[in-house]
mmCIF file with all atom_site columns, C-alpha atoms in Angstrom:
data_model
loop_
_atom_site.group_PDB
_atom_site.id
_atom_site.type_symbol
_atom_site.label_atom_id
_atom_site.label_alt_id
_atom_site.label_comp_id
_atom_site.label_asym_id
_atom_site.label_entity_id
_atom_site.label_seq_id
_atom_site.pdbx_PDB_ins_code
_atom_site.Cartn_x
_atom_site.Cartn_y
_atom_site.Cartn_z
_atom_site.occupancy
_atom_site.B_iso_or_equiv
_atom_site.pdbx_formal_charge
_atom_site.auth_seq_id
_atom_site.auth_comp_id
_atom_site.auth_asym_id
_atom_site.auth_atom_id
_atom_site.pdbx_PDB_model_num
ATOM 1   C CA . MET O 1 1   ? 143.596 70.014  125.451 1.00 0.00 ? 36  MET O CA 1
ATOM 2   C CA . ASN O 1 2   ? 139.441 69.505  125.157 1.00 0.00 ? 37  ASN O CA 1
ATOM 3   C CA . GLN O 1 3   ? 139.608 72.344  127.501 1.00 0.00 ? 38  GLN O CA 1
ATOM 4   C CA . GLY O 1 4   ? 141.463 74.289  126.157 1.00 0.00 ? 39  GLY O CA 1
ATOM 5   C CA . PHE O 1 5   ? 139.273 73.528  122.557 1.00 0.00 ? 40  PHE O CA 1
ATOM 6   C CA . VAL O 1 6   ? 136.563 74.331  125.010 1.00 0.00 ? 41  VAL O CA 1
ATOM 7   C CA . LEU O 1 7   ? 137.750 78.281  126.319 1.00 0.00 ? 42  LEU O CA 1
ATOM 8   C CA . ALA O 1 8   ? 138.408 79.255  123.039 1.00 0.00 ? 43  ALA O CA 1
ATOM 9   C CA . THR O 1 9   ? 135.512 78.137  121.659 1.00 0.00 ? 44  THR O CA 1
ATOM 10  C CA . VAL O 1 10  ? 133.438 79.450  124.681 1.00 0.00 ? 45  VAL O CA 1
ATOM 11  C CA . LEU O 1 11  ? 135.544 83.132  124.077 1.00 0.00 ? 46  LEU O CA 1
ATOM 12  C CA . LEU O 1 12  ? 134.587 83.037  120.862 1.00 0.00 ? 47  LEU O CA 1
ATOM 13  C CA . MET O 1 13  ? 131.058 82.888  120.737 1.00 0.00 ? 48  MET O CA 1
ATOM 14  C CA . ALA O 1 14  ? 131.351 85.701  123.946 1.00 0.00 ? 49  ALA O CA 1
ATOM 15  C CA . ALA O 1 15  ? 133.059 87.878  121.364 1.00 0.00 ? 50  ALA O CA 1
ATOM 16  C CA . LEU O 1 16  ? 129.985 87.397  119.160 1.00 0.00 ? 51  LEU O CA 1
ATOM 17  C CA . LEU O 1 17  ? 127.869 88.130  121.739 1.00 0.00 ? 52  LEU O CA 1
ATOM 18  C CA . ALA O 1 18  ? 128.614 91.550  122.744 1.00 0.00 ? 53  ALA O CA 1
ATOM 19  C CA . SER O 1 19  ? 129.464 92.384  119.106 1.00 0.00 ? 54  SER O CA 1
ATOM 20  C CA . SER O 1 20  ? 125.893 91.699  118.391 1.00 0.00 ? 55  SER O CA 1
ATOM 21  C CA . ALA O 1 21  ? 124.975 93.543  121.036 1.00 0.00 ? 56  ALA O CA 1
ATOM 22  C CA . ILE O 1 22  ? 126.854 96.218  120.325 1.00 0.00 ? 57  ILE O CA 1
ATOM 23  C CA . LEU O 1 23  ? 125.776 96.345  116.599 1.00 0.00 ? 58  LEU O CA 1
ATOM 24  C CA . LEU O 1 24  ? 121.701 95.887  117.537 1.00 0.00 ? 59  LEU O CA 1
ATOM 25  C CA . TYR O 1 25  ? 122.661 98.970  120.211 1.00 0.00 ? 60  TYR O CA 1
ATOM 26  C CA . ALA O 1 26  ? 124.203 101.279 117.520 1.00 0.00 ? 61  ALA O CA 1
ATOM 27  C CA . MET O 1 27  ? 121.268 100.385 115.211 1.00 0.00 ? 62  MET O CA 1
ATOM 28  C CA . ALA O 1 28  ? 118.731 101.093 117.595 1.00 0.00 ? 63  ALA O CA 1
ATOM 29  C CA . THR O 1 29  ? 120.092 104.610 118.379 1.00 0.00 ? 64  THR O CA 1
ATOM 30  C CA . THR O 1 30  ? 120.989 105.746 114.732 1.00 0.00 ? 65  THR O CA 1
ATOM 31  C CA . ASP O 1 31  ? 117.025 105.637 113.933 1.00 0.00 ? 66  ASP O CA 1
ATOM 32  C CA . VAL O 1 32  ? 115.977 106.776 116.853 1.00 0.00 ? 67  VAL O CA 1
ATOM 33  C CA . GLN O 1 33  ? 118.074 110.094 115.744 1.00 0.00 ? 68  GLN O CA 1
ATOM 34  C CA . ILE O 1 34  ? 116.499 109.113 111.593 1.00 0.00 ? 69  ILE O CA 1
ATOM 35  C CA . ALA O 1 35  ? 112.755 109.026 113.511 1.00 0.00 ? 70  ALA O CA 1
ATOM 36  C CA . HIS O 1 36  ? 114.058 112.712 115.516 1.00 0.00 ? 71  HIS O CA 1
ATOM 37  C CA . ASN O 1 37  ? 115.081 114.652 112.644 1.00 0.00 ? 72  ASN O CA 1
ATOM 38  C CA . VAL O 1 38  ? 111.918 113.255 110.058 1.00 0.00 ? 73  VAL O CA 1
ATOM 39  C CA . ARG O 1 39  ? 110.015 114.261 112.610 1.00 0.00 ? 74  ARG O CA 1
ATOM 40  C CA . LEU O 1 40  ? 111.050 118.321 113.226 1.00 0.00 ? 75  LEU O CA 1
ATOM 41  C CA . HIS O 1 41  ? 111.841 118.702 109.389 1.00 0.00 ? 76  HIS O CA 1
ATOM 42  C CA . THR O 1 42  ? 107.789 117.860 108.844 1.00 0.00 ? 77  THR O CA 1
ATOM 43  C CA . ARG O 1 43  ? 107.361 120.251 112.097 1.00 0.00 ? 78  ARG O CA 1
ATOM 44  C CA . ALA O 1 44  ? 109.240 122.526 110.327 1.00 0.00 ? 79  ALA O CA 1
ATOM 45  C CA . LYS O 1 45  ? 108.054 121.797 106.850 1.00 0.00 ? 80  LYS O CA 1
ATOM 46  C CA . ASN O 1 46  ? 104.009 122.070 107.945 1.00 0.00 ? 81  ASN O CA 1
ATOM 47  C CA . THR O 1 47  ? 105.277 125.712 109.835 1.00 0.00 ? 82  THR O CA 1
ATOM 48  C CA . ALA O 1 48  ? 105.943 126.899 105.787 1.00 0.00 ? 83  ALA O CA 1
ATOM 49  C CA . ALA O 1 49  ? 102.629 125.543 104.715 1.00 0.00 ? 84  ALA O CA 1
ATOM 50  C CA . SER O 1 50  ? 101.028 127.562 107.488 1.00 0.00 ? 85  SER O CA 1
ATOM 51  C CA . GLY O 1 51  ? 102.818 130.436 106.567 1.00 0.00 ? 86  GLY O CA 1
ATOM 52  C CA . LEU O 1 52  ? 101.364 129.903 102.609 1.00 0.00 ? 87  LEU O CA 1
ATOM 53  C CA . GLU O 1 53  ? 98.394  129.200 103.935 1.00 0.00 ? 88  GLU O CA 1
ATOM 54  C CA . HIS O 1 54  ? 98.166  132.432 105.528 1.00 0.00 ? 89  HIS O CA 1
ATOM 55  C CA . PHE O 1 55  ? 99.203  134.821 102.525 1.00 0.00 ? 90  PHE O CA 1
ATOM 56  C CA . LYS O 1 56  ? 97.003  133.050 100.180 1.00 0.00 ? 91  LYS O CA 1
ATOM 57  C CA . SER O 1 57  ? 94.654  134.313 103.118 1.00 0.00 ? 92  SER O CA 1
ATOM 58  C CA . LEU O 1 58  ? 95.508  137.542 103.000 1.00 0.00 ? 93  LEU O CA 1
ATOM 59  C CA . GLY O 1 59  ? 93.982  137.838 99.280  1.00 0.00 ? 94  GLY O CA 1
ATOM 60  C CA . LEU O 1 60  ? 96.838  140.161 97.968  1.00 0.00 ? 95  LEU O CA 1
ATOM 61  C CA . HIS O 1 61  ? 97.199  141.685 94.073  1.00 0.00 ? 96  HIS O CA 1
ATOM 62  C CA . TYR O 1 62  ? 99.726  142.102 92.460  1.00 0.00 ? 97  TYR O CA 1
ATOM 63  C CA . GLU O 1 63  ? 99.077  145.157 92.309  1.00 0.00 ? 98  GLU O CA 1
ATOM 64  C CA . ASP O 1 64  ? 99.479  145.334 96.038  1.00 0.00 ? 99  ASP O CA 1
ATOM 65  C CA . LEU O 1 65  ? 103.099 143.527 96.632  1.00 0.00 ? 100 LEU O CA 1
ATOM 66  C CA . GLU O 1 66  ? 103.773 145.622 93.822  1.00 0.00 ? 101 GLU O CA 1
ATOM 67  C CA . GLN O 1 67  ? 103.321 149.064 97.106  1.00 0.00 ? 102 GLN O CA 1
ATOM 68  C CA . MET O 1 68  ? 105.018 146.553 99.384  1.00 0.00 ? 103 MET O CA 1
ATOM 69  C CA . GLU O 1 69  ? 107.625 146.265 97.118  1.00 0.00 ? 104 GLU O CA 1
ATOM 70  C CA . GLU O 1 70  ? 109.096 150.089 97.214  1.00 0.00 ? 105 GLU O CA 1
ATOM 71  C CA . ASN O 1 71  ? 112.736 150.585 99.415  1.00 0.00 ? 106 ASN O CA 1
ATOM 72  C CA . GLN O 1 72  ? 112.944 146.386 99.914  1.00 0.00 ? 107 GLN O CA 1
ATOM 73  C CA . GLY O 1 73  ? 114.334 144.931 96.658  1.00 0.00 ? 108 GLY O CA 1
ATOM 74  C CA . GLU O 1 74  ? 113.950 142.079 93.944  1.00 0.00 ? 109 GLU O CA 1
ATOM 75  C CA . GLU O 1 75  ? 112.763 139.624 97.231  1.00 0.00 ? 110 GLU O CA 1
ATOM 76  C CA . PHE O 1 76  ? 110.925 140.825 99.790  1.00 0.00 ? 111 PHE O CA 1
ATOM 77  C CA . LEU O 1 77  ? 109.387 139.959 102.893 1.00 0.00 ? 112 LEU O CA 1
ATOM 78  C CA . VAL O 1 78  ? 105.216 140.237 103.247 1.00 0.00 ? 113 VAL O CA 1
ATOM 79  C CA . LEU O 1 79  ? 104.940 138.380 106.303 1.00 0.00 ? 114 LEU O CA 1
ATOM 80  C CA . GLU O 1 80  ? 106.515 136.582 109.818 1.00 0.00 ? 115 GLU O CA 1
ATOM 81  C CA . GLY O 1 81  ? 103.918 134.874 112.254 1.00 0.00 ? 116 GLY O CA 1
ATOM 82  C CA . PHE O 1 82  ? 104.683 131.546 114.651 1.00 0.00 ? 117 PHE O CA 1
ATOM 83  C CA . THR O 1 83  ? 102.494 128.324 114.932 1.00 0.00 ? 118 THR O CA 1
ATOM 84  C CA . ALA O 1 84  ? 104.461 127.568 118.027 1.00 0.00 ? 119 ALA O CA 1
ATOM 85  C CA . ALA O 1 85  ? 106.602 129.387 120.012 1.00 0.00 ? 120 ALA O CA 1
ATOM 86  C CA . GLU O 1 86  ? 109.557 127.301 118.652 1.00 0.00 ? 121 GLU O CA 1
ATOM 87  C CA . ASP O 1 87  ? 108.042 127.700 114.923 1.00 0.00 ? 122 ASP O CA 1
ATOM 88  C CA . ARG O 1 88  ? 108.366 130.663 112.186 1.00 0.00 ? 123 ARG O CA 1
ATOM 89  C CA . TYR O 1 89  ? 107.168 130.994 109.568 1.00 0.00 ? 124 TYR O CA 1
ATOM 90  C CA . ARG O 1 90  ? 109.463 133.563 107.023 1.00 0.00 ? 125 ARG O CA 1
ATOM 91  C CA . VAL O 1 91  ? 106.696 134.929 103.399 1.00 0.00 ? 126 VAL O CA 1
ATOM 92  C CA . THR O 1 92  ? 108.801 136.475 100.774 1.00 0.00 ? 127 THR O CA 1
ATOM 93  C CA . VAL O 1 93  ? 107.734 137.866 97.459  1.00 0.00 ? 128 VAL O CA 1
ATOM 94  C CA . VAL O 1 94  ? 109.402 137.757 93.879  1.00 0.00 ? 129 VAL O CA 1
ATOM 95  C CA . LEU O 1 95  ? 107.757 139.766 90.931  1.00 0.00 ? 130 LEU O CA 1
ATOM 96  C CA . SER O 1 96  ? 107.688 139.148 87.888  1.00 0.00 ? 131 SER O CA 1
ATOM 97  C CA . GLU O 1 97  ? 106.661 139.721 84.291  1.00 0.00 ? 132 GLU O CA 1
ATOM 98  C CA . ASP O 1 98  ? 102.650 139.498 83.310  1.00 0.00 ? 133 ASP O CA 1
ATOM 99  C CA . GLU O 1 99  ? 100.934 140.122 87.113  1.00 0.00 ? 134 GLU O CA 1
ATOM 100 C CA . VAL O 1 100 ? 103.616 136.424 88.303  1.00 0.00 ? 135 VAL O CA 1
ATOM 101 C CA . PHE O 1 101 ? 104.197 136.478 91.381  1.00 0.00 ? 136 PHE O CA 1
ATOM 102 C CA . TYR O 1 102 ? 106.443 133.706 93.283  1.00 0.00 ? 137 TYR O CA 1
ATOM 103 C CA . VAL O 1 103 ? 105.676 133.401 97.238  1.00 0.00 ? 138 VAL O CA 1
ATOM 104 C CA . TYR O 1 104 ? 108.394 131.684 99.188  1.00 0.00 ? 139 TYR O CA 1
ATOM 105 C CA . SER O 1 105 ? 107.227 130.399 103.154 1.00 0.00 ? 140 SER O CA 1
ATOM 106 C CA . THR O 1 106 ? 110.624 129.339 104.998 1.00 0.00 ? 141 THR O CA 1
ATOM 107 C CA . GLY O 1 107 ? 109.194 127.988 108.527 1.00 0.00 ? 142 GLY O CA 1
ATOM 108 C CA . THR O 1 108 ? 112.036 126.786 111.194 1.00 0.00 ? 143 THR O CA 1
ATOM 109 C CA . HIS O 1 109 ? 111.968 124.675 114.144 1.00 0.00 ? 144 HIS O CA 1
ATOM 110 C CA . GLU O 1 110 ? 114.646 126.685 117.005 1.00 0.00 ? 145 GLU O CA 1
ATOM 111 C CA . ARG O 1 111 ? 115.946 124.990 119.668 1.00 0.00 ? 146 ARG O CA 1
ATOM 112 C CA . GLY O 1 112 ? 118.046 127.334 122.450 1.00 0.00 ? 147 GLY O CA 1
ATOM 113 C CA . GLY O 1 113 ? 117.582 130.107 120.010 1.00 0.00 ? 148 GLY O CA 1
ATOM 114 C CA . GLN O 1 114 ? 119.134 127.743 117.168 1.00 0.00 ? 149 GLN O CA 1
ATOM 115 C CA . VAL O 1 115 ? 117.472 127.062 113.944 1.00 0.00 ? 150 VAL O CA 1
ATOM 116 C CA . VAL O 1 116 ? 117.373 123.275 113.820 1.00 0.00 ? 151 VAL O CA 1
ATOM 117 C CA . ALA O 1 117 ? 115.439 122.465 111.054 1.00 0.00 ? 152 ALA O CA 1
ATOM 118 C CA . SER O 1 118 ? 114.396 124.332 107.914 1.00 0.00 ? 153 SER O CA 1
ATOM 119 C CA . ALA O 1 119 ? 112.083 123.679 105.436 1.00 0.00 ? 154 ALA O CA 1
ATOM 120 C CA . GLN O 1 120 ? 110.396 125.477 102.853 1.00 0.00 ? 155 GLN O CA 1
ATOM 121 C CA . LEU O 1 121 ? 107.459 125.892 100.192 1.00 0.00 ? 156 LEU O CA 1
ATOM 122 C CA . ALA O 1 122 ? 107.098 127.811 97.255  1.00 0.00 ? 157 ALA O CA 1
ATOM 123 C CA . ALA O 1 123 ? 104.163 128.930 94.768  1.00 0.00 ? 158 ALA O CA 1
ATOM 124 C CA . SER O 1 124 ? 103.387 131.569 91.937  1.00 0.00 ? 159 SER O CA 1
ATOM 125 C CA . PHE O 1 125 ? 100.453 132.959 91.414  1.00 0.00 ? 160 PHE O CA 1
ATOM 126 C CA . GLN O 1 126 ? 99.175  135.400 88.674  1.00 0.00 ? 161 GLN O CA 1
ATOM 127 C CA . SER O 1 127 ? 96.681  137.708 89.329  1.00 0.00 ? 162 SER O CA 1
ATOM 128 C CA . LEU O 1 128 ? 93.726  137.686 86.441  1.00 0.00 ? 163 LEU O CA 1
ATOM 129 C CA . TRP O 1 129 ? 91.060  140.250 86.373  1.00 0.00 ? 164 TRP O CA 1
ATOM 130 C CA . LEU O 1 130 ? 87.787  139.849 85.091  1.00 0.00 ? 165 LEU O CA 1
ATOM 131 C CA . GLN O 1 131 ? 85.656  141.912 82.639  1.00 0.00 ? 166 GLN O CA 1
ATOM 132 C CA . LYS O 1 132 ? 81.806  141.229 83.746  1.00 0.00 ? 167 LYS O CA 1
#
């Protein structure tokens, strides 16, 4: 009877050890996947920020954008670019009243021709004219 108790105890401990190992493996792989997704999203967000900075460097005013808007509709594409082979940005603008315009920069990270991560940043601008 003593041997049966020892066998049952050993089997129970082995099952407990195996389930702990499986749980630790699952947690480790999930953490790696989460870290990978966060890295891809951060990369897409940084690409969107690059697109917004590129737009700001152009120094476009409301009047410039009005001319570009003709025949394009309410939201129109201003520029597209890339920061790396897989990282692209697309900047669109929506004109509003009082010379206010809204700029949307969408950054994407692609792999194999498919978008695997994307992020969008938005900013509002207003053209002001100073009289001397």
